[in-house]
Short mmCIF file of C-alpha atoms in Angstrom, two decimals:
data_model
loop_
_atom_site.label_atom_id
_atom_site.label_comp_id
_atom_site.label_asym_id
_atom_site.label_seq_id
_atom_site.Cartn_x
_atom_site.Cartn_y
_atom_site.Cartn_z
CA UNK D 1 0.65 -37.74 75.65
CA UNK D 2 3.58 -40.14 75.92
CA UNK D 3 5.01 -41.65 72.76
CA UNK D 4 7.50 -44.50 72.45
CA UNK D 5 9.67 -44.93 69.40
CA UNK D 6 12.31 -47.61 69.22
CA UNK D 7 13.75 -50.61 67.45
CA UNK D 8 12.60 -54.02 68.66
CA UNK D 9 13.37 -57.43 67.25
CA UNK D 10 10.39 -59.44 66.07
CA UNK D 11 10.52 -63.23 65.87
CA UNK D 12 8.85 -64.41 62.72
CA UNK D 13 6.92 -67.56 61.83
CA UNK D 14 10.01 -69.34 60.55
CA UNK D 15 12.02 -68.52 63.66
CA UNK D 16 14.09 -65.79 62.06
CA UNK D 17 14.34 -62.30 63.52
CA UNK D 18 13.57 -58.96 61.98
CA UNK D 19 14.27 -55.60 63.59
CA UNK D 20 11.16 -53.44 63.53
CA UNK D 21 10.48 -49.78 64.13
CA UNK D 22 7.96 -49.84 66.98
CA UNK D 23 5.81 -46.84 67.85
CA UNK D 24 3.90 -46.89 71.13
CA UNK D 25 0.86 -44.58 71.07
CA UNK D 26 -0.82 -42.97 74.01
CA UNK D 27 -3.28 -45.61 75.31
CA UNK D 28 -6.14 -43.16 75.72
CA UNK D 29 -5.97 -40.92 72.67
CA UNK D 30 -3.94 -43.08 70.24
CA UNK D 31 -2.48 -39.84 68.84
CA UNK D 32 0.43 -40.36 66.42
CA UNK D 33 -1.06 -43.38 64.67
CA UNK D 34 -0.63 -44.32 61.01
CA UNK D 35 -2.08 -41.85 58.48
CA UNK D 36 -4.09 -44.44 56.52
CA UNK D 37 -5.63 -47.71 57.76
CA UNK D 38 -5.98 -50.30 55.00
CA UNK D 39 -7.45 -53.06 57.18
CA UNK D 40 -8.89 -52.89 60.68
CA UNK D 41 -9.26 -49.78 62.81
CA UNK D 42 -6.83 -47.79 64.93
CA UNK D 43 -9.01 -48.49 67.99
CA UNK D 44 -8.35 -52.22 67.52
CA UNK D 45 -4.98 -51.55 69.18
CA UNK D 46 -6.89 -51.69 72.45
CA UNK D 47 -7.59 -55.39 71.84
CA UNK D 48 -5.40 -57.85 73.67
CA UNK D 49 -1.79 -57.94 72.31
CA UNK D 50 -2.93 -55.88 69.31
CA UNK D 51 -0.42 -54.39 66.89
CA UNK D 52 -0.83 -52.64 63.56
CA UNK D 53 1.72 -53.41 60.82
CA UNK D 54 2.57 -51.27 57.82
CA UNK D 55 1.63 -52.77 54.44
CA UNK D 56 5.16 -52.79 53.03
CA UNK D 57 6.50 -54.65 56.08
CA UNK D 58 3.55 -57.04 56.00
CA UNK D 59 4.18 -57.85 52.35
CA UNK D 60 7.91 -58.07 52.52
CA UNK D 61 10.06 -58.47 55.60
CA UNK D 62 7.37 -59.78 57.94
CA UNK D 63 5.68 -61.97 55.32
CA UNK D 64 5.17 -65.67 55.99
CA UNK D 65 6.91 -68.37 54.00
CA UNK D 66 5.28 -69.39 50.73
CA UNK D 67 2.83 -72.24 51.08
CA UNK D 68 4.33 -73.99 48.07
CA UNK D 69 7.97 -74.30 47.09
CA UNK D 70 9.00 -71.42 44.84
CA UNK D 71 5.75 -69.56 45.56
CA UNK D 72 5.34 -65.99 46.72
CA UNK D 73 5.62 -65.12 50.45
CA UNK D 74 2.24 -64.76 52.14
CA UNK D 75 1.69 -61.22 53.48
CA UNK D 76 1.04 -60.87 57.18
CA UNK D 77 -2.66 -60.29 57.78
CA UNK D 78 -5.14 -59.59 60.55
CA UNK D 79 -5.13 -62.43 63.06
CA UNK D 80 -1.51 -63.45 62.40
CA UNK D 81 0.84 -63.40 65.34
CA UNK D 82 4.42 -62.29 65.96
CA UNK D 83 6.74 -62.37 68.92
CA UNK D 84 8.15 -59.08 70.06
CA UNK D 85 10.82 -59.59 72.69
CA UNK D 86 9.30 -62.98 73.64
CA UNK D 87 5.86 -61.50 73.98
CA UNK D 88 2.93 -62.35 71.76
CA UNK D 89 1.65 -59.71 69.38
CA UNK D 90 -1.48 -60.14 67.29
CA UNK D 91 -1.93 -58.21 64.05
CA UNK D 92 -5.19 -56.22 64.32
CA UNK D 93 -4.70 -53.86 61.43
CA UNK D 94 -2.69 -53.08 58.31
CA UNK D 95 -1.70 -49.45 57.67
CA UNK D 96 -0.20 -47.42 54.90
CA UNK D 97 2.69 -45.21 55.91
CA UNK D 98 4.77 -42.49 54.40
CA UNK D 99 7.94 -44.28 53.34
CA UNK D 100 11.24 -43.28 54.85
CA UNK D 101 14.91 -43.93 54.24
CA UNK D 102 14.73 -46.76 56.75
CA UNK D 103 13.45 -50.00 55.36
CA UNK D 104 12.47 -51.71 58.62
CA UNK D 105 8.83 -52.69 59.04
CA UNK D 106 6.80 -50.27 61.16
CA UNK D 107 4.70 -51.65 64.00
CA UNK D 108 2.20 -49.60 66.00
CA UNK D 109 0.98 -50.57 69.43
CA UNK D 110 -0.10 -48.83 72.59
CA UNK D 111 2.41 -47.08 74.81
CA UNK D 112 1.83 -49.43 77.73
CA UNK D 113 2.26 -52.51 75.54
CA UNK D 114 5.39 -51.01 73.95
CA UNK D 115 6.82 -50.79 77.46
CA UNK D 116 6.37 -54.55 77.76
CA UNK D 117 7.92 -55.27 74.36
CA UNK D 118 10.89 -52.97 74.78
CA UNK D 119 13.97 -54.22 76.59
CA UNK D 120 14.27 -52.77 80.04
CA UNK D 121 15.81 -49.33 80.18
CA UNK D 122 15.75 -46.68 82.87
CA UNK D 123 13.73 -44.29 80.72
CA UNK D 124 11.62 -45.71 77.95
CA UNK D 125 9.70 -42.58 77.13
CA UNK D 126 10.92 -41.23 73.78
CA UNK D 127 8.71 -38.23 73.33
CA UNK D 128 5.80 -36.43 74.87
CA UNK D 129 3.26 -35.13 72.37
CA UNK D 130 1.52 -31.92 73.25
CA UNK D 131 -1.64 -30.59 71.65
CA UNK D 132 -2.09 -26.87 72.11
CA UNK D 133 -5.46 -25.33 72.89
CA UNK D 134 -7.02 -23.35 70.03
CA UNK D 135 -5.60 -19.82 69.93
CA UNK D 136 -2.57 -20.70 72.04
CA UNK D 137 0.68 -18.97 71.08
CA UNK D 138 2.80 -21.98 70.10
CA UNK D 139 6.16 -20.27 70.56
CA UNK D 140 5.25 -19.12 74.05
CA UNK D 141 3.84 -22.54 74.93
CA UNK D 142 7.09 -24.19 73.82
CA UNK D 143 9.08 -21.75 75.91
CA UNK D 144 6.80 -22.37 78.91
CA UNK D 145 7.33 -26.13 78.63
CA UNK D 146 11.08 -25.63 78.43
CA UNK D 147 11.06 -23.38 81.45
CA UNK D 148 8.84 -25.55 83.60
CA UNK D 149 10.27 -29.01 82.73
CA UNK D 150 13.85 -28.26 81.77
CA UNK D 151 13.33 -30.54 78.75
CA UNK D 152 13.75 -29.73 75.10
CA UNK D 153 10.47 -28.66 73.53
CA UNK D 154 9.86 -28.05 69.85
CA UNK D 155 7.13 -26.84 67.59
CA UNK D 156 6.13 -29.09 64.69
CA UNK D 157 8.38 -27.17 62.27
CA UNK D 158 11.30 -27.14 64.69
CA UNK D 159 10.95 -30.87 65.15
CA UNK D 160 10.96 -31.39 61.36
CA UNK D 161 14.11 -29.30 61.08
CA UNK D 162 15.69 -31.24 63.95
CA UNK D 163 14.94 -34.53 62.18
CA UNK D 164 16.30 -33.33 58.84
CA UNK D 165 19.42 -31.97 60.54
CA UNK D 166 19.90 -35.29 62.30
CA UNK D 167 19.96 -37.10 58.96
CA UNK D 168 22.21 -34.48 57.43
CA UNK D 169 24.72 -34.49 60.26
CA UNK D 170 24.64 -38.03 61.60
CA UNK D 171 24.04 -40.27 58.60
CA UNK D 172 25.84 -40.90 55.34
CA UNK D 173 22.74 -40.06 53.32
CA UNK D 174 23.69 -36.50 52.27
CA UNK D 175 27.25 -37.52 51.42
CA UNK D 176 26.12 -40.57 49.46
CA UNK D 177 23.38 -38.61 47.72
CA UNK D 178 25.71 -35.67 47.14
CA UNK D 179 28.41 -37.89 45.66
CA UNK D 180 25.84 -39.60 43.44
CA UNK D 181 24.49 -36.27 42.20
CA UNK D 182 28.00 -34.86 41.72
CA UNK D 183 29.15 -37.96 39.85
CA UNK D 184 26.01 -37.85 37.74
CA UNK D 185 26.67 -34.22 36.96
CA UNK D 186 30.35 -34.79 36.09
CA UNK D 187 29.67 -37.91 34.03
CA UNK D 188 26.68 -36.22 32.36
CA UNK D 189 28.71 -33.12 31.56
CA UNK D 190 31.62 -35.19 30.25
CA UNK D 191 29.47 -37.47 28.11
CA UNK D 192 27.20 -34.70 26.86
CA UNK D 193 30.18 -32.43 26.21
CA UNK D 194 32.12 -35.16 24.43
CA UNK D 195 29.12 -36.27 22.37
CA UNK D 196 28.23 -32.75 21.38
CA UNK D 197 31.85 -31.90 20.63
CA UNK D 198 32.16 -35.05 18.48
CA UNK D 199 29.03 -33.99 16.65
CA UNK D 200 30.66 -30.63 15.96
CA UNK D 201 33.92 -32.23 14.84
CA UNK D 202 32.05 -34.57 12.51
CA UNK D 203 30.28 -31.60 10.97
CA UNK D 204 33.19 -29.18 11.03
CA UNK D 205 33.45 -29.24 7.25
CA UNK D 206 29.76 -28.36 6.97
CA UNK D 207 30.28 -25.44 9.34
CA UNK D 208 33.25 -24.45 7.19
CA UNK D 209 31.09 -24.56 4.07
CA UNK D 210 28.51 -22.32 5.70
CA UNK D 211 31.23 -19.93 6.82
CA UNK D 212 32.77 -19.87 3.34
CA UNK D 213 29.37 -19.12 1.83
CA UNK D 214 29.02 -16.10 4.10
CA UNK D 215 27.31 -17.33 7.26
CA UNK D 216 28.35 -15.24 10.26
CA UNK D 217 29.70 -16.63 13.51
CA UNK D 218 26.62 -15.27 15.24
CA UNK D 219 24.32 -17.39 13.08
CA UNK D 220 26.49 -20.49 13.63
CA UNK D 221 26.52 -19.78 17.37
CA UNK D 222 22.73 -19.66 17.37
CA UNK D 223 22.59 -22.89 15.38
CA UNK D 224 24.78 -24.66 17.91
CA UNK D 225 22.83 -23.24 20.83
CA UNK D 226 19.57 -24.33 19.22
CA UNK D 227 20.94 -27.83 18.73
CA UNK D 228 22.20 -27.85 22.33
CA UNK D 229 18.84 -26.68 23.68
CA UNK D 230 17.04 -29.26 21.56
CA UNK D 231 19.31 -32.09 22.69
CA UNK D 232 19.12 -30.87 26.30
CA UNK D 233 15.31 -30.64 26.19
CA UNK D 234 14.95 -34.11 24.71
CA UNK D 235 17.40 -35.51 27.28
CA UNK D 236 15.68 -33.68 30.14
CA UNK D 237 12.24 -34.81 28.99
CA UNK D 238 13.37 -38.40 28.68
CA UNK D 239 15.15 -38.29 32.05
CA UNK D 240 12.22 -36.74 33.89
CA UNK D 241 9.76 -39.02 32.11
CA UNK D 242 11.71 -42.15 32.92
CA UNK D 243 12.15 -41.02 36.53
CA UNK D 244 8.42 -40.42 36.87
CA UNK D 245 7.76 -43.80 35.29
CA UNK D 246 10.18 -45.41 37.71
CA UNK D 247 8.47 -43.70 40.62
CA UNK D 248 5.09 -44.90 39.38
CA UNK D 249 6.38 -48.45 39.01
CA UNK D 250 7.79 -48.34 42.55
CA UNK D 251 4.61 -46.94 44.13
CA UNK D 252 3.69 -50.20 45.88
CA UNK D 253 7.17 -51.20 46.99
CA UNK D 254 9.20 -50.37 50.06
CA UNK D 255 11.24 -47.86 48.05
CA UNK D 256 10.66 -44.31 49.18
CA UNK D 257 10.11 -42.17 46.07
CA UNK D 258 9.36 -38.46 46.05
CA UNK D 259 9.57 -36.19 43.03
CA UNK D 260 8.94 -32.61 44.18
CA UNK D 261 8.95 -29.65 41.80
CA UNK D 262 12.18 -28.41 43.35
CA UNK D 263 13.90 -31.53 41.99
CA UNK D 264 12.58 -30.73 38.50
CA UNK D 265 13.97 -27.21 38.75
CA UNK D 266 17.27 -28.48 40.16
CA UNK D 267 17.72 -31.07 37.42
CA UNK D 268 16.67 -28.54 34.74
CA UNK D 269 19.37 -26.20 36.05
CA UNK D 270 21.88 -29.05 36.00
CA UNK D 271 20.97 -30.00 32.43
CA UNK D 272 21.14 -26.35 31.37
CA UNK D 273 24.64 -26.01 32.83
CA UNK D 274 25.75 -29.22 31.09
CA UNK D 275 24.25 -28.05 27.79
CA UNK D 276 25.93 -24.64 28.08
CA UNK D 277 29.25 -26.31 28.91
CA UNK D 278 28.94 -28.70 25.96
CA UNK D 279 27.86 -25.94 23.59
CA UNK D 280 30.65 -23.60 24.67
CA UNK D 281 33.34 -26.11 23.68
CA UNK D 282 31.74 -26.58 20.27
CA UNK D 283 31.12 -22.87 19.76
CA UNK D 284 34.78 -22.10 20.47
CA UNK D 285 35.86 -24.67 17.89
CA UNK D 286 33.47 -23.38 15.23
CA UNK D 287 34.26 -19.70 15.82
CA UNK D 288 37.98 -20.39 15.50
CA UNK D 289 37.40 -22.47 12.37
CA UNK D 290 39.07 -21.12 9.21
CA UNK D 291 36.59 -21.40 6.34
CA UNK D 292 39.51 -22.37 4.09
CA UNK D 293 39.20 -25.83 5.67
CA UNK D 294 36.57 -26.55 3.00
CA UNK D 295 39.25 -26.83 0.34
CA UNK D 296 41.33 -29.32 2.31
CA UNK D 297 40.96 -32.88 1.11
CA UNK L 1 32.83 -14.28 -24.12
CA UNK L 2 35.82 -12.90 -22.20
CA UNK L 3 35.60 -9.18 -21.57
CA UNK L 4 38.41 -6.79 -20.79
CA UNK L 5 36.86 -6.04 -17.40
CA UNK L 6 38.83 -7.66 -14.61
CA UNK L 7 37.08 -9.96 -12.19
CA UNK L 8 40.20 -10.82 -10.20
CA UNK L 9 43.49 -8.97 -10.01
CA UNK L 10 46.29 -10.48 -7.93
CA UNK L 11 49.57 -8.64 -7.49
CA UNK L 12 52.57 -10.02 -5.63
CA UNK L 13 50.44 -12.24 -3.43
CA UNK L 14 52.42 -13.89 -0.67
CA UNK L 15 51.15 -16.43 1.82
CA UNK L 16 53.28 -18.44 4.23
CA UNK L 17 52.10 -21.20 6.58
CA UNK L 18 53.89 -21.51 9.88
CA UNK L 19 53.77 -25.15 10.98
CA UNK L 20 55.88 -24.57 14.07
CA UNK L 21 58.96 -26.41 12.87
CA UNK L 22 59.11 -24.73 9.50
CA UNK L 23 57.59 -22.03 7.37
CA UNK L 24 55.99 -23.13 4.11
CA UNK L 25 55.78 -20.52 1.39
CA UNK L 26 52.51 -21.41 -0.32
CA UNK L 27 52.32 -18.29 -2.52
CA UNK L 28 55.48 -16.48 -3.50
CA UNK L 29 54.50 -13.33 -5.34
CA UNK L 30 51.55 -14.34 -7.49
CA UNK L 31 50.46 -12.03 -10.31
CA UNK L 32 47.27 -13.11 -12.02
CA UNK L 33 44.37 -11.47 -13.83
CA UNK L 34 41.04 -13.17 -14.49
CA UNK L 35 38.57 -11.48 -16.77
CA UNK L 36 34.81 -11.40 -16.67
CA UNK L 37 33.29 -14.16 -18.78
CA UNK L 38 36.43 -16.22 -18.48
CA UNK L 39 36.89 -19.81 -17.37
CA UNK L 40 40.34 -19.99 -15.87
CA UNK L 41 41.87 -23.27 -14.76
CA UNK L 42 44.66 -23.47 -12.21
CA UNK L 43 46.80 -26.55 -12.63
CA UNK L 44 49.99 -27.83 -11.11
CA UNK L 45 51.39 -30.53 -8.86
CA UNK L 46 50.02 -31.15 -5.38
CA UNK L 47 51.24 -28.61 -2.84
CA UNK L 48 52.06 -25.97 -5.47
CA UNK L 49 49.66 -23.45 -3.90
CA UNK L 50 46.56 -23.76 -6.09
CA UNK L 51 44.17 -24.23 -3.19
CA UNK L 52 45.79 -21.45 -1.19
CA UNK L 53 45.43 -19.12 -4.18
CA UNK L 54 41.72 -19.80 -4.69
CA UNK L 55 41.17 -19.51 -0.93
CA UNK L 56 42.70 -16.04 -0.97
CA UNK L 57 40.79 -15.08 -4.14
CA UNK L 58 37.53 -16.32 -2.57
CA UNK L 59 38.22 -14.29 0.57
CA UNK L 60 38.31 -17.20 2.98
CA UNK L 61 42.02 -16.87 3.68
CA UNK L 62 44.05 -13.71 4.22
CA UNK L 63 47.29 -13.22 2.34
CA UNK L 64 50.39 -12.08 4.21
CA UNK L 65 51.17 -9.39 1.67
CA UNK L 66 50.29 -8.33 -1.83
CA UNK L 67 47.00 -7.32 -3.30
CA UNK L 68 43.95 -9.37 -4.27
CA UNK L 69 41.12 -7.36 -5.81
CA UNK L 70 37.85 -9.05 -6.65
CA UNK L 71 35.60 -6.87 -8.79
CA UNK L 72 37.77 -3.92 -7.77
CA UNK L 73 37.48 -4.59 -4.04
CA UNK L 74 40.57 -5.50 -2.03
CA UNK L 75 39.66 -8.19 0.49
CA UNK L 76 42.08 -6.73 3.03
CA UNK L 77 40.20 -3.45 3.01
CA UNK L 78 36.93 -5.04 4.01
CA UNK L 79 35.81 -5.47 7.59
CA UNK L 80 34.97 -9.03 8.72
CA UNK L 81 31.27 -8.26 8.41
CA UNK L 82 31.57 -6.74 4.95
CA UNK L 83 33.80 -9.59 3.85
CA UNK L 84 31.09 -12.07 4.81
CA UNK L 85 28.48 -10.02 3.03
CA UNK L 86 30.63 -9.62 -0.10
CA UNK L 87 31.36 -13.35 -0.14
CA UNK L 88 27.71 -14.26 0.39
CA UNK L 89 26.63 -12.08 -2.53
CA UNK L 90 29.45 -12.48 -5.02
CA UNK L 91 31.17 -15.85 -4.62
CA UNK L 92 29.90 -19.34 -5.44
CA UNK L 93 31.72 -22.49 -4.38
CA UNK L 94 31.98 -25.96 -5.88
CA UNK L 95 33.99 -28.47 -3.89
CA UNK L 96 35.68 -31.75 -4.72
CA UNK L 97 33.73 -33.57 -2.01
CA UNK L 98 30.49 -31.69 -2.89
CA UNK L 99 30.09 -30.68 0.78
CA UNK L 100 26.31 -30.81 0.71
CA UNK L 101 24.57 -30.65 4.08
CA UNK L 102 23.57 -34.28 4.64
CA UNK L 103 20.31 -33.65 6.46
CA UNK L 104 18.91 -31.23 3.88
CA UNK L 105 17.25 -32.19 0.62
CA UNK L 106 18.82 -31.26 -2.69
CA UNK L 107 16.50 -28.26 -3.02
CA UNK L 108 17.20 -27.12 0.54
CA UNK L 109 20.95 -27.44 -0.07
CA UNK L 110 20.68 -25.30 -3.17
CA UNK L 111 18.60 -22.78 -1.24
CA UNK L 112 21.27 -22.23 1.44
CA UNK L 113 23.09 -19.30 -0.27
CA UNK L 114 19.76 -17.55 -0.83
CA UNK L 115 18.80 -17.99 2.82
CA UNK L 116 22.22 -16.69 3.88
CA UNK L 117 21.48 -13.65 1.72
CA UNK L 118 18.24 -13.09 3.59
CA UNK L 119 15.63 -14.67 1.34
CA UNK L 120 12.66 -16.38 3.02
CA UNK L 121 13.11 -20.11 3.17
CA UNK L 122 10.00 -21.02 1.19
CA UNK L 123 10.83 -18.70 -1.69
CA UNK L 124 14.46 -19.79 -1.63
CA UNK L 125 13.53 -23.47 -1.89
CA UNK L 126 11.19 -22.67 -4.78
CA UNK L 127 13.95 -20.82 -6.65
CA UNK L 128 16.35 -23.66 -5.85
CA UNK L 129 13.94 -26.20 -7.33
CA UNK L 130 13.80 -24.15 -10.52
CA UNK L 131 17.58 -24.21 -10.80
CA UNK L 132 17.67 -27.95 -10.10
CA UNK L 133 15.42 -28.33 -13.12
CA UNK L 134 18.03 -26.45 -15.15
CA UNK L 135 20.76 -28.91 -14.09
CA UNK L 136 18.49 -31.86 -14.85
CA UNK L 137 17.60 -32.83 -11.31
CA UNK L 138 13.99 -31.68 -11.09
CA UNK L 139 12.82 -35.11 -9.91
CA UNK L 140 15.51 -35.33 -7.25
CA UNK L 141 14.72 -32.02 -5.54
CA UNK L 142 13.38 -33.80 -2.45
CA UNK L 143 16.19 -36.37 -2.27
CA UNK L 144 18.82 -36.31 0.42
CA UNK L 145 22.46 -36.16 -0.73
CA UNK L 146 22.95 -39.76 0.40
CA UNK L 147 20.28 -40.81 -2.09
CA UNK L 148 22.11 -39.21 -5.02
CA UNK L 149 25.02 -40.47 -7.12
CA UNK L 150 28.34 -38.59 -7.12
CA UNK L 151 27.52 -36.91 -10.40
CA UNK L 152 24.09 -35.86 -9.17
CA UNK L 153 25.55 -34.49 -5.95
CA UNK L 154 28.04 -32.42 -7.92
CA UNK L 155 25.20 -31.09 -10.08
CA UNK L 156 23.39 -30.08 -6.90
CA UNK L 157 26.60 -28.39 -5.73
CA UNK L 158 26.85 -26.53 -9.07
CA UNK L 159 23.24 -25.39 -8.71
CA UNK L 160 24.06 -24.23 -5.16
CA UNK L 161 27.04 -22.24 -6.43
CA UNK L 162 24.86 -20.45 -9.00
CA UNK L 163 21.56 -19.94 -7.25
CA UNK L 164 22.35 -16.52 -5.80
CA UNK L 165 23.79 -15.35 -9.13
CA UNK L 166 27.36 -14.76 -7.92
CA UNK L 167 29.90 -13.00 -10.12
CA UNK L 168 32.77 -15.32 -9.29
CA UNK L 169 32.58 -19.10 -9.01
CA UNK L 170 35.45 -20.95 -7.42
CA UNK L 171 35.67 -24.68 -8.05
CA UNK L 172 38.07 -27.03 -6.32
CA UNK L 173 38.64 -30.27 -8.25
CA UNK L 174 34.99 -30.50 -9.32
CA UNK L 175 35.50 -33.64 -11.41
CA UNK L 176 38.24 -35.58 -9.64
CA UNK L 177 35.85 -37.67 -7.54
CA UNK L 178 33.82 -38.62 -10.61
CA UNK L 179 34.30 -41.23 -13.32
CA UNK L 180 35.33 -40.08 -16.78
CA UNK L 181 31.90 -39.82 -18.34
CA UNK L 182 30.29 -38.14 -15.33
CA UNK L 183 33.25 -35.76 -15.02
CA UNK L 184 32.78 -34.66 -18.62
CA UNK L 185 29.04 -34.20 -18.06
CA UNK L 186 29.69 -32.10 -14.99
CA UNK L 187 32.24 -29.80 -16.65
CA UNK L 188 29.96 -29.42 -19.68
CA UNK L 189 27.13 -28.49 -17.36
CA UNK L 190 29.34 -26.08 -15.46
CA UNK L 191 30.46 -24.45 -18.68
CA UNK L 192 26.93 -24.22 -20.07
CA UNK L 193 25.19 -22.85 -16.98
CA UNK L 194 27.94 -20.99 -15.16
CA UNK L 195 29.95 -19.21 -17.81
CA UNK L 196 28.45 -15.83 -18.58
CA UNK L 197 29.72 -12.45 -19.60
CA UNK L 198 29.05 -11.02 -16.16
CA UNK L 199 30.73 -13.83 -14.31
CA UNK L 200 34.15 -15.46 -14.00
CA UNK L 201 35.02 -19.06 -13.16
CA UNK L 202 38.18 -20.40 -11.56
CA UNK L 203 38.66 -24.13 -11.52
CA UNK L 204 41.48 -25.82 -9.67
CA UNK L 205 42.04 -29.20 -11.23
CA UNK L 206 44.42 -32.05 -11.80
CA UNK L 207 42.05 -33.56 -14.34
CA UNK L 208 43.65 -33.25 -17.79
CA UNK L 209 40.43 -34.50 -19.42
CA UNK L 210 38.73 -31.18 -18.78
CA UNK L 211 41.56 -28.83 -19.79
CA UNK L 212 39.90 -28.33 -23.19
CA UNK L 213 37.00 -26.54 -21.54
CA UNK L 214 39.17 -23.71 -20.18
CA UNK L 215 39.60 -20.31 -21.77
CA UNK L 216 43.02 -20.02 -20.17
CA UNK L 217 45.11 -22.29 -18.01
CA UNK L 218 47.52 -21.01 -15.38
CA UNK L 219 50.21 -23.47 -14.45
CA UNK L 220 51.52 -23.17 -10.92
CA UNK L 221 54.57 -24.63 -9.28
CA UNK L 222 56.21 -23.97 -5.95
CA UNK L 223 53.88 -21.08 -5.08
CA UNK L 224 54.42 -19.24 -8.37
CA UNK L 225 52.56 -18.93 -11.67
CA UNK L 226 54.85 -20.60 -14.19
CA UNK L 227 52.86 -19.53 -17.21
CA UNK L 228 49.36 -18.70 -18.37
CA UNK L 229 48.27 -20.32 -21.61
CA UNK L 230 45.30 -19.51 -23.78
CA UNK L 231 43.33 -22.52 -25.00
CA UNK L 232 44.83 -22.34 -28.50
CA UNK L 233 48.06 -23.75 -27.11
CA UNK L 234 46.40 -26.11 -24.77
CA UNK L 235 46.82 -29.50 -26.50
CA UNK L 236 50.51 -28.93 -26.44
CA UNK L 237 50.31 -27.88 -22.80
CA UNK L 238 48.49 -31.05 -21.80
CA UNK L 239 51.09 -33.25 -23.44
CA UNK L 240 54.00 -31.62 -21.72
CA UNK L 241 52.22 -31.77 -18.37
CA UNK L 242 51.34 -35.42 -18.09
CA UNK L 243 52.99 -35.42 -14.70
CA UNK L 244 50.42 -32.89 -13.54
CA UNK L 245 47.81 -35.61 -13.23
#
């Protein structure tokens, strides 16, 4: 089945333009459509000039002007029209999509209609979707397609990897995310370390008193580690809780939010490292502390 | 109450601090005996080595040379672990700034030495509350240090120094942060509850008001013991040492 995927400018009600991510589905099967239809049916794409718009785009970037001054924009709905490359498009459905890094509205239409909307190019076909027969060896099928067409062919997993690699290699996302995470880690370690160290300095005399009274370094070390673990756990709990709350609050917006368990493990590891770093500085100070400090004024 | 048995025996104690630029001789050959049942006060001008001497006697600072025996045990012959153990069992501390743990109640503060010595927390707190009753703070057992007056905090600190029944109590300026009346109350309390035939007390002080409570007073200057006076001569001693305060 042919599939078109491309960026096309849509002319809105107020005459402004908005670039949209247009997907043209195979006219017969409509394979590759949106995962969830909120209004209308996927088959409505077969109606004249029919397009399906994602809910976030309909509410936000493709929304109509407020009916009253200072009012809220009116979401695009079934029956509303757009212009895609000077051609009329009628909204026949509203869909819910998995959010991506890109914030452009997503518009679905049929492959043949997408050909009309898209600016003329020599080859407009983006992808060909293949559905294997039950029991077919996917790897061999992929190889057969490669051999017979000379085109690149991928399994579902290979295509996912290809997409991820594209973002990793060709966009600034990993660098920006990496820098953000690194900065967060450095700033977190510095602040946590400094705060914890200050706490130790403020209580140095108390540690000295305990040492003078016969408390061993091992016991003091355990005390500091316990405090560090407690502080780290509270901080981690608050951080994860607030993040989850943020994600929940953003569930109906265009922001893409995903909070997999791997992220929990990753952040727990990060917090543990920060806590260990902060505790080590304090432990060193306390272990080197002369108990005679208790008699200093 | 003083017995002939020695609690502390210092011979030719020397301690020097190296500050980088210069060496400061804090103790220059100290000889001092403190007997069981005795309340010994160390007096002298600031920087004369009083604090260094009690730190060495209490085993929280090592001397450079000389001998310091506490109940017949030379600190330098103890391993770090045994030193901690010996200190935990035999030494009680009272500090000028009380040094109570601010997040613990009075009873919990008093219980700390018992817990360090391995007693279960619940039992230790119960014993601590009993001792607080003895120092007149039964109703304040659940108070935090910040909720107590200076005199009350020092009474808690005295209870803490006694709770594990140590044989040597080392006090650093226990009355100097207190007003006259409270200072007298505290030293009277210390004398009444801490002095015993099986125990010795060393008090470092500048406070001439409490000199009368000492059995003997050792006057220090420039890292040396100038003289050791028994209380009989003490009024005279106080007069000639007005500059000490």
